[in-house]
């Protein structure tokens, strides 16, 4: 069984961290080896075109997560400092309230067929719906390993686009259960199979046949309850103390800003995606697809808004909720091809795409809270600065022990600039 609390993890060397991680995940160290090796170029050159090499990013592990009563160690691939630490810290606070409760629905993807040159779209729509059962059976009759796993065509819907730059046309939605895959290829194949049948029924021309990334039938939801006293901040140095109630109310006020204003909502949701994307990437999933779905869903009412909500319950606890489209897979795409993605799935011990989505949405909520808590109290820069200072020190040419030394001096001086880093470095070397 996995333990997601590992005391003093950040103080260990990389080798010690790997050993502790394997122990906490109850896995042999060899299962985590892909984390410290580059993607082999023979694999890379079969993944995309014109390959000349690979590009690596840091992989950190977020600690303290409990999702649906189970401890989870969360691999995160990201270039931005503070994210892994922020998610881990918030997960620790949420743990005190019982951890994250997450749910997801059947992974239904939508494939779209754009039907043009139809004489009477209303009549054509009726004819398609009258033939629905036969059409679904036809799509499902194709040889498909997805069907044998319980997936396949579930429904057909017809929409009339009344106004567009090319006038009125029909859109057919094929609702398709993709089980443990993200399903883009499976859905696109099914749409192409369906197209000639739709042309025959409508006497029209099927133009586009492609899945929609607004995957609002493939949703995941996370909820957390944080006891108000866990939110208190003990003052130290130049940080004033904050009572739990004031942090809680500050978070709710910050969320209200995002709920009401698209300029703020974009940044608020970016903070959520800071938690979501790194896990999507670590598991070999398509983060552009997840991003597209999240933002389209955030604008579903016609006004772009926050994906999450923050409130308090009758006992005064802080309640966070996040519901968003999350089309991810544990098979298909790069998930089975990239050795580090396989190791990431193993580390999380996920057995289904639903379970993976439930973890990812929980990390998104944790990361959202990390940003709101910092913004509502000490400000975002303070915690970020010392981590950011390390990147600036490296950019200025610091190596080895000098990275930490230059970074701490800049953080202390509160001047985190490359010119200053170079000066400090010069002084240290002379
Ligand atoms: P895929 O076709 O590689 O794999 C899915 C297949 O795996 C299924 O069709 C099924 O045959 C098989 N499978 C085995 N076990 C399964 C299980 N338990 N559950 C479900 N299927 C199982 O991949 P995919 O998921 O269909 O497509 C994902 C890829 O498509 C990603 O790489 C994505 O980047 C890409 N893509 C995305 C878009 C888009 O988002 N707009 C468009 C085109 C392609």
Coordinates of C-alpha atoms and ligand atoms in Angstrom, one line a residue:
X1 CA 0.0 0.0 0.0
X2 CA 1.2 3.5 -0.9
X3 CA 2.1 6.0 1.8
X4 CA 2.1 9.6 0.4
X5 CA 3.7 11.3 3.4
X6 CA 7.4 11.2 3.4
X7 CA 9.0 13.4 6.0
X8 CA 11.9 15.6 5.0
X9 CA 11.7 14.5 1.3
X10 CA 12.9 17.8 0.0
X11 CA 16.1 17.6 2.1
X12 CA 17.2 14.3 0.6
X13 CA 19.6 13.8 -2.3
X14 CA 18.0 12.6 -5.6
X15 CA 19.2 9.0 -5.0
X16 CA 17.8 9.0 -1.5
X17 CA 14.5 10.4 -2.8
X18 CA 14.2 7.7 -5.4
X19 CA 14.8 5.0 -2.7
X20 CA 12.3 6.6 -0.3
X21 CA 9.8 6.9 -3.1
X22 CA 10.0 3.2 -4.1
X23 CA 9.6 2.3 -0.5
X24 CA 6.6 4.6 0.0
X25 CA 5.0 3.3 -3.2
X26 CA 5.8 -0.3 -2.3
X27 CA 7.5 -0.8 -5.7
X28 CA 10.9 -2.1 -6.6
X29 CA 13.4 0.7 -7.4
X30 CA 13.7 -0.7 -10.9
X31 CA 10.1 0.3 -11.7
X32 CA 11.0 3.9 -11.3
X33 CA 14.2 3.8 -13.4
X34 CA 12.6 5.4 -16.4
X35 CA 12.3 8.6 -14.3
X36 CA 16.1 9.0 -14.5
X37 CA 16.7 8.0 -18.1
X38 CA 16.1 9.9 -21.2
X39 CA 13.5 8.9 -23.7
X40 CA 15.3 6.5 -26.1
X41 CA 15.7 8.2 -29.5
X42 CA 14.5 5.1 -31.3
X43 CA 11.2 5.4 -29.4
X44 CA 11.1 9.2 -29.9
X45 CA 11.7 8.9 -33.6
X46 CA 8.6 6.7 -33.9
X47 CA 6.4 9.0 -31.9
X48 CA 6.6 12.1 -34.1
X49 CA 8.2 13.3 -37.4
X50 CA 11.6 14.7 -38.2
X51 CA 13.0 13.8 -34.8
X52 CA 16.5 15.1 -34.1
X53 CA 16.6 14.5 -30.3
X54 CA 14.5 14.7 -27.1
X55 CA 13.8 17.6 -24.6
X56 CA 13.6 16.8 -20.9
X57 CA 11.8 18.6 -18.1
X58 CA 12.0 18.1 -14.3
X59 CA 9.7 15.4 -12.8
X60 CA 8.8 16.1 -9.2
X61 CA 6.5 14.1 -6.9
X62 CA 3.7 15.7 -5.0
X63 CA 3.3 14.3 -1.6
X64 CA 0.5 14.0 1.0
X65 CA -2.3 13.3 -1.4
X66 CA -5.2 11.2 -0.2
X67 CA -7.9 10.7 -2.9
X68 CA -11.1 8.7 -2.0
X69 CA -9.4 7.3 1.1
X70 CA -6.3 6.1 -0.7
X71 CA -2.8 7.6 -0.5
X72 CA -1.4 8.6 -3.9
X73 CA 2.1 9.7 -4.9
X74 CA 1.7 12.1 -7.8
X75 CA 4.3 12.5 -10.5
X76 CA 4.4 16.1 -12.0
X77 CA 6.3 17.2 -15.1
X78 CA 6.7 20.9 -15.0
X79 CA 9.3 23.7 -15.6
X80 CA 7.7 26.2 -13.2
X81 CA 9.0 26.5 -9.6
X82 CA 6.6 26.3 -6.6
X83 CA 4.0 24.1 -8.2
X84 CA 5.0 20.8 -6.7
X85 CA 5.7 22.3 -3.3
X86 CA 2.3 24.2 -3.4
X87 CA 0.3 21.1 -4.3
X88 CA 2.0 19.0 -1.6
X89 CA 1.4 21.6 1.1
X90 CA -2.2 22.0 0.2
X91 CA -2.7 18.2 0.1
X92 CA -1.4 18.1 3.6
X93 CA -4.0 20.6 4.8
X94 CA -6.8 18.8 2.9
X95 CA -5.6 15.5 4.5
X96 CA -6.5 16.9 7.9
X97 CA -10.1 17.2 6.6
X98 CA -10.1 13.6 5.3
X99 CA -8.5 14.1 1.9
X100 CA -10.1 14.7 -1.5
X101 CA -13.3 13.1 -2.5
X102 CA -13.4 12.7 -6.3
X103 CA -15.9 11.3 -8.8
X104 CA -16.1 10.9 -12.5
X105 CA -18.6 9.8 -15.0
X106 CA -18.6 7.2 -17.9
X107 CA -15.9 8.4 -20.3
X108 CA -18.1 9.5 -23.2
X109 CA -16.4 11.4 -26.0
X110 CA -18.3 13.3 -28.7
X111 CA -17.4 12.8 -32.4
X112 CA -18.7 15.5 -34.8
X113 CA -19.9 15.2 -38.4
X114 CA -20.5 18.4 -40.2
X115 CA -23.2 17.8 -42.8
X116 CA -23.4 20.4 -45.6
X117 CA -25.5 20.8 -48.8
X118 CA -28.7 19.5 -47.1
X119 CA -31.9 20.8 -48.7
X120 CA -34.1 20.6 -45.6
X121 CA -32.0 20.3 -42.4
X122 CA -35.0 19.9 -40.1
X123 CA -36.4 16.9 -42.1
X124 CA -32.9 15.4 -42.5
X125 CA -32.4 15.7 -38.7
X126 CA -35.6 13.8 -38.2
X127 CA -34.5 11.1 -40.6
X128 CA -31.2 10.6 -38.8
X129 CA -32.9 10.3 -35.4
X130 CA -35.4 7.8 -36.9
X131 CA -32.5 5.6 -37.9
X132 CA -30.5 6.1 -34.7
X133 CA -30.6 2.5 -33.4
X134 CA -29.6 1.1 -36.8
X135 CA -26.8 3.7 -37.2
X136 CA -25.4 2.9 -33.7
X137 CA -25.4 -0.8 -34.4
X138 CA -23.6 -0.2 -37.7
X139 CA -20.8 1.9 -36.0
X140 CA -20.4 -0.8 -33.3
X141 CA -20.3 -3.7 -35.8
X142 CA -16.8 -2.6 -36.8
X143 CA -13.9 -4.7 -35.5
X144 CA -12.9 -2.9 -32.3
X145 CA -11.0 -4.0 -29.2
X146 CA -12.6 -1.1 -27.4
X147 CA -16.1 -2.7 -27.9
X148 CA -14.9 -5.9 -26.4
X149 CA -13.9 -3.9 -23.3
X150 CA -17.4 -2.5 -22.9
X151 CA -16.9 0.7 -24.9
X152 CA -18.5 1.8 -28.2
X153 CA -21.3 3.9 -29.7
X154 CA -23.8 5.1 -27.1
X155 CA -26.0 7.7 -28.7
X156 CA -26.5 10.0 -31.7
X157 CA -27.6 13.6 -31.4
X158 CA -28.4 16.1 -34.1
X159 CA -27.9 19.8 -33.9
X160 CA -28.8 22.5 -36.4
X161 CA -26.4 25.4 -36.7
X162 CA -28.8 28.1 -37.7
X163 CA -26.3 30.8 -38.4
X164 CA -22.7 30.6 -39.6
X165 CA -20.5 32.3 -42.2
X166 CA -21.7 29.6 -44.7
X167 CA -25.3 29.6 -43.6
X168 CA -27.4 26.9 -42.0
X169 CA -26.1 23.3 -41.6
X170 CA -26.4 20.1 -39.7
X171 CA -24.1 18.6 -37.1
X172 CA -24.3 15.0 -35.9
X173 CA -22.8 14.1 -32.6
X174 CA -21.7 10.5 -32.1
X175 CA -21.5 9.8 -28.3
X176 CA -18.9 7.1 -27.8
X177 CA -17.7 5.4 -24.7
X178 CA -13.9 5.1 -24.8
X179 CA -13.3 3.2 -21.6
X180 CA -9.6 3.6 -20.5
X181 CA -8.4 5.4 -23.7
X182 CA -8.5 9.1 -24.3
X183 CA -10.2 8.0 -27.4
X184 CA -9.4 10.5 -30.1
X185 CA -8.3 7.9 -32.7
X186 CA -11.1 5.6 -31.8
X187 CA -13.8 8.3 -32.1
X188 CA -12.3 9.7 -35.4
X189 CA -12.4 6.2 -36.9
X190 CA -16.0 5.7 -35.8
X191 CA -17.0 9.1 -37.3
X192 CA -15.4 8.2 -40.6
X193 CA -17.3 4.9 -40.7
X194 CA -20.6 6.6 -40.0
X195 CA -20.1 9.4 -42.6
X196 CA -21.3 7.5 -45.7
X197 CA -24.5 6.4 -43.9
X198 CA -25.3 10.0 -42.9
X199 CA -24.7 11.1 -46.5
X200 CA -27.1 8.5 -47.7
X201 CA -29.8 9.4 -45.2
X202 CA -29.5 13.2 -45.6
X203 CA -28.5 13.4 -49.3
X204 CA -25.9 15.9 -48.0
X205 CA -22.2 16.0 -47.9
X206 CA -20.3 15.1 -44.7
X207 CA -17.4 17.5 -44.5
X208 CA -15.5 17.3 -41.1
X209 CA -15.5 14.1 -39.1
X210 CA -13.6 14.7 -35.9
X211 CA -13.9 14.5 -32.2
X212 CA -14.8 17.5 -30.1
X213 CA -12.3 18.6 -27.4
X214 CA -15.2 20.1 -25.4
X215 CA -15.5 16.8 -23.6
X216 CA -18.4 17.7 -21.3
X217 CA -19.5 14.1 -21.1
X218 CA -16.2 13.0 -19.7
X219 CA -16.0 15.0 -16.5
X220 CA -14.2 14.6 -13.2
X221 CA -15.1 16.3 -9.9
X222 CA -13.1 16.8 -6.7
X223 CA -14.2 18.2 -3.4
X224 CA -12.2 19.0 -0.3
X225 CA -13.0 20.2 3.2
X226 CA -10.3 22.1 5.2
X227 CA -10.9 22.6 8.9
X228 CA -10.6 26.3 9.5
X229 CA -7.9 26.0 12.1
X230 CA -5.6 24.3 9.6
X231 CA -5.7 27.5 7.6
X232 CA -4.1 29.7 10.3
X233 CA -0.7 31.1 9.5
X234 CA 1.7 31.6 12.4
X235 CA 3.5 34.9 11.8
X236 CA 7.3 34.8 11.4
X237 CA 10.0 37.2 10.3
X238 CA 8.2 39.7 8.0
X239 CA 5.0 37.6 7.6
X240 CA 2.1 38.8 9.9
X241 CA 0.0 36.1 11.5
X242 CA -3.4 35.2 9.9
X243 CA -6.3 33.6 11.7
X244 CA -7.8 30.6 9.9
X245 CA -11.1 32.5 9.4
X246 CA -9.3 35.3 7.7
X247 CA -7.4 33.0 5.3
X248 CA -10.7 31.2 4.6
X249 CA -12.6 34.4 3.9
X250 CA -9.7 35.7 1.8
X251 CA -9.8 32.6 -0.4
X252 CA -13.5 32.9 -0.9
X253 CA -13.2 36.6 -1.8
X254 CA -10.4 35.8 -4.2
X255 CA -12.5 33.1 -5.9
X256 CA -15.4 35.6 -6.2
X257 CA -13.2 37.8 -8.3
X258 CA -12.5 34.9 -10.7
X259 CA -16.2 33.9 -10.7
X260 CA -17.2 37.4 -11.8
X261 CA -14.3 38.6 -14.1
X262 CA -12.9 36.8 -17.1
X263 CA -9.5 38.6 -16.8
X264 CA -9.1 37.1 -13.3
X265 CA -10.7 33.8 -14.3
X266 CA -8.1 33.2 -16.9
X267 CA -5.3 33.4 -14.4
X268 CA -7.3 31.5 -11.7
X269 CA -7.9 28.7 -14.2
X270 CA -4.3 28.8 -15.3
X271 CA -3.4 28.1 -11.6
X272 CA -5.7 25.0 -11.7
X273 CA -4.0 23.9 -14.9
X274 CA -0.7 24.2 -13.1
X275 CA -1.8 21.2 -11.1
X276 CA -3.6 19.4 -14.0
X277 CA -1.1 19.6 -16.9
X278 CA 2.0 18.3 -15.1
X279 CA 0.2 15.0 -14.2
X280 CA -1.3 14.9 -17.7
X281 CA 2.2 15.2 -19.2
X282 CA 3.8 12.8 -16.8
X283 CA 1.3 10.1 -17.8
X284 CA 1.9 10.6 -21.5
X285 CA -1.6 12.2 -22.1
X286 CA -2.6 15.0 -24.5
X287 CA -2.4 18.2 -22.5
X288 CA -3.5 20.4 -25.4
X289 CA -6.7 18.4 -25.5
X290 CA -7.2 18.8 -21.7
X291 CA -6.4 22.5 -21.9
X292 CA -8.9 23.1 -24.8
X293 CA -11.6 21.2 -23.0
X294 CA -11.1 23.1 -19.7
X295 CA -11.2 26.6 -21.2
X296 CA -14.2 25.8 -23.5
X297 CA -16.1 24.4 -20.5
X298 CA -15.2 27.5 -18.5
X299 CA -16.9 29.6 -21.2
X300 CA -19.9 27.3 -21.6
X301 CA -22.5 29.9 -20.4
X302 CA -21.2 32.4 -22.9
X303 CA -19.1 34.2 -20.3
X304 CA -15.7 32.8 -19.3
X305 CA -15.6 32.0 -15.5
X306 CA -13.8 30.1 -12.8
X307 CA -13.8 26.3 -13.1
X308 CA -13.7 25.9 -9.3
X309 CA -15.9 27.2 -6.4
X310 CA -14.9 28.0 -2.8
X311 CA -17.3 28.4 0.1
X312 CA -17.7 27.6 3.8
X313 CA -19.9 25.1 5.5
X314 CA -22.0 25.5 8.6
X315 CA -19.1 24.6 10.9
X316 CA -17.0 27.3 9.2
X317 CA -14.7 24.8 7.3
X318 CA -13.4 25.9 3.9
X319 CA -15.0 23.9 1.0
X320 CA -13.4 23.7 -2.4
X321 CA -14.9 22.1 -5.5
X322 CA -13.6 21.6 -9.0
X323 CA -15.5 20.0 -11.9
X324 CA -14.0 20.0 -15.3
X325 CA -13.7 17.9 -18.5
X326 CA -10.8 15.5 -18.2
X327 CA -10.3 13.2 -21.2
X328 CA -7.3 11.2 -20.3
X329 CA -6.3 7.6 -20.9
X330 CA -4.1 4.8 -19.4
X331 CA -3.9 3.1 -22.8
X332 CA -3.4 4.6 -26.3
X333 CA -1.4 7.6 -27.5
X334 CA 1.9 7.9 -25.7
X335 CA 0.8 6.4 -22.4
X336 CA 2.0 2.9 -23.4
X337 CA 4.9 4.0 -25.5
X338 CA 6.8 6.4 -23.2
X339 CA 8.6 4.4 -20.4
X340 CA 8.4 7.3 -17.9
X341 CA 4.6 7.5 -18.5
X342 CA 4.3 3.8 -17.7
X343 CA 6.4 4.4 -14.5
X344 CA 4.1 7.3 -13.6
X345 CA 1.0 5.2 -13.9
X346 CA 2.6 2.5 -11.9
X347 CA 3.6 5.0 -9.2
X348 CA 0.0 6.2 -8.9
X349 CA -1.3 2.6 -9.0
X350 CA -4.2 3.7 -11.2
X351 CA -6.3 0.9 -12.7
X352 CA -8.6 2.9 -14.9
X353 CA -8.8 6.2 -16.8
X354 CA -11.6 7.3 -14.4
X355 CA -9.3 6.8 -11.4
X356 CA -6.5 8.8 -13.2
X357 CA -8.9 11.7 -13.9
X358 CA -10.1 11.7 -10.3
X359 CA -6.5 12.1 -9.1
X360 CA -5.8 14.8 -11.7
X361 CA -8.8 16.9 -10.8
X362 CA -7.8 16.7 -7.1
X363 CA -4.3 18.0 -7.9
X364 CA -5.9 20.8 -9.9
X365 CA -8.0 21.8 -6.9
X366 CA -5.0 21.6 -4.5
X367 CA -3.0 23.8 -6.9
X368 CA -5.9 26.3 -7.1
X369 CA -6.0 26.5 -3.4
X370 CA -2.2 27.0 -3.2
X371 CA -2.4 30.1 -5.4
X372 CA -5.5 31.5 -3.7
X373 CA -4.0 31.0 -0.2
X374 CA -0.8 32.8 -1.2
X375 CA -2.6 35.6 -3.0
X376 CA -5.0 36.1 -0.1
X377 CA -2.3 36.3 2.5
X378 CA 1.4 36.9 2.0
X379 CA 1.2 37.4 -1.8
X380 CA 2.4 35.1 -4.5
X381 CA 6.0 36.4 -4.9
X382 CA 7.4 35.7 -1.4
X383 CA 7.2 31.9 -1.6
X384 CA 7.9 31.9 -5.3
X385 CA 11.0 34.2 -5.0
X386 CA 13.5 31.8 -3.4
X387 CA 12.6 29.1 -6.0
X388 CA 12.6 31.6 -8.8
X389 CA 16.0 32.9 -7.6
X390 CA 17.5 29.4 -8.2
X391 CA 16.5 29.5 -11.9
X392 CA 17.9 33.1 -12.2
X393 CA 21.2 31.9 -10.5
X394 CA 21.5 29.0 -13.0
X395 CA 20.7 31.4 -15.9
X396 CA 23.6 33.6 -14.6
X397 CA 26.0 30.7 -14.9
X398 CA 26.0 29.3 -11.3
X399 CA 26.6 25.6 -10.9
X400 CA 26.7 23.1 -8.1
X401 CA 26.7 24.6 -4.6
X402 CA 26.9 28.1 -6.0
X403 CA 23.3 27.9 -7.2
X404 CA 21.9 27.7 -3.7
X405 CA 24.3 30.3 -2.4
X406 CA 23.6 32.9 -5.1
X407 CA 19.9 32.2 -4.8
X408 CA 19.7 32.7 -1.1
X409 CA 21.7 35.9 -1.2
X410 CA 19.4 37.3 -3.8
X411 CA 16.3 36.2 -1.9
X412 CA 17.7 37.8 1.2
X413 CA 18.4 41.1 -0.6
X414 CA 15.0 40.8 -2.4
X415 CA 16.8 41.6 -5.6
X416 CA 16.2 38.6 -7.9
X417 CA 17.8 39.7 -11.2
X418 CA 20.2 38.2 -13.6
X419 CA 22.6 41.2 -13.4
X420 CA 22.7 40.9 -9.6
X421 CA 23.2 37.1 -9.8
X422 CA 26.2 37.6 -12.1
X423 CA 27.7 40.2 -9.6
X424 CA 27.3 37.9 -6.6
X425 CA 28.7 35.0 -8.6
X426 CA 31.7 37.0 -9.7
X427 CA 32.3 38.0 -6.0
X428 CA 32.0 34.4 -4.9
X429 CA 34.4 33.1 -7.5
X430 CA 37.1 35.8 -7.0
Ligands
LIG1 P1 -5.2 4.8 -29.5 O1 -6.0 4.7 -30.8 O2 -3.7 4.8 -29.6 O3 -5.6 3.8 -28.4 C1 -7.0 3.5 -28.1 C2 -7.2 2.0 -28.4 O4 -6.6 1.2 -27.4 C3 -8.6 1.7 -28.4 O5 -9.2 1.9 -29.7 C4 -8.6 0.2 -28.1 O6 -8.4 -0.5 -29.4 C5 -7.3 0.0 -27.4 N1 -7.5 -0.4 -25.9 C6 -6.9 -1.4 -25.3 N2 -7.3 -1.5 -24.0 C7 -8.3 -0.6 -23.9 C8 -9.1 -0.2 -22.8 N3 -9.0 -0.8 -21.6 N4 -10.0 0.9 -22.9 C9 -10.0 1.5 -24.1 N5 -9.3 1.1 -25.2 C10 -8.4 0.1 -25.1 O7 -5.5 6.2 -28.8 P2 -6.8 7.0 -28.5 O8 -7.0 7.1 -27.0 O9 -8.0 6.6 -29.4 O10 -6.3 8.5 -29.0 C11 -5.4 9.2 -28.2 C12 -4.4 9.9 -29.1 O11 -5.1 10.7 -30.2 C13 -3.6 10.9 -28.4 O12 -2.2 10.7 -28.7 C14 -4.0 12.3 -28.9 O13 -2.9 13.2 -28.9 C15 -4.4 11.9 -30.4 N6 -5.3 12.8 -31.1 C16 -6.0 13.8 -30.4 C17 -6.9 14.6 -31.2 C18 -7.6 15.7 -30.4 O14 -7.6 15.8 -29.2 N7 -8.4 16.6 -31.1 C19 -7.1 14.4 -32.5 C20 -6.4 13.3 -33.1 C21 -5.6 12.5 -32.4

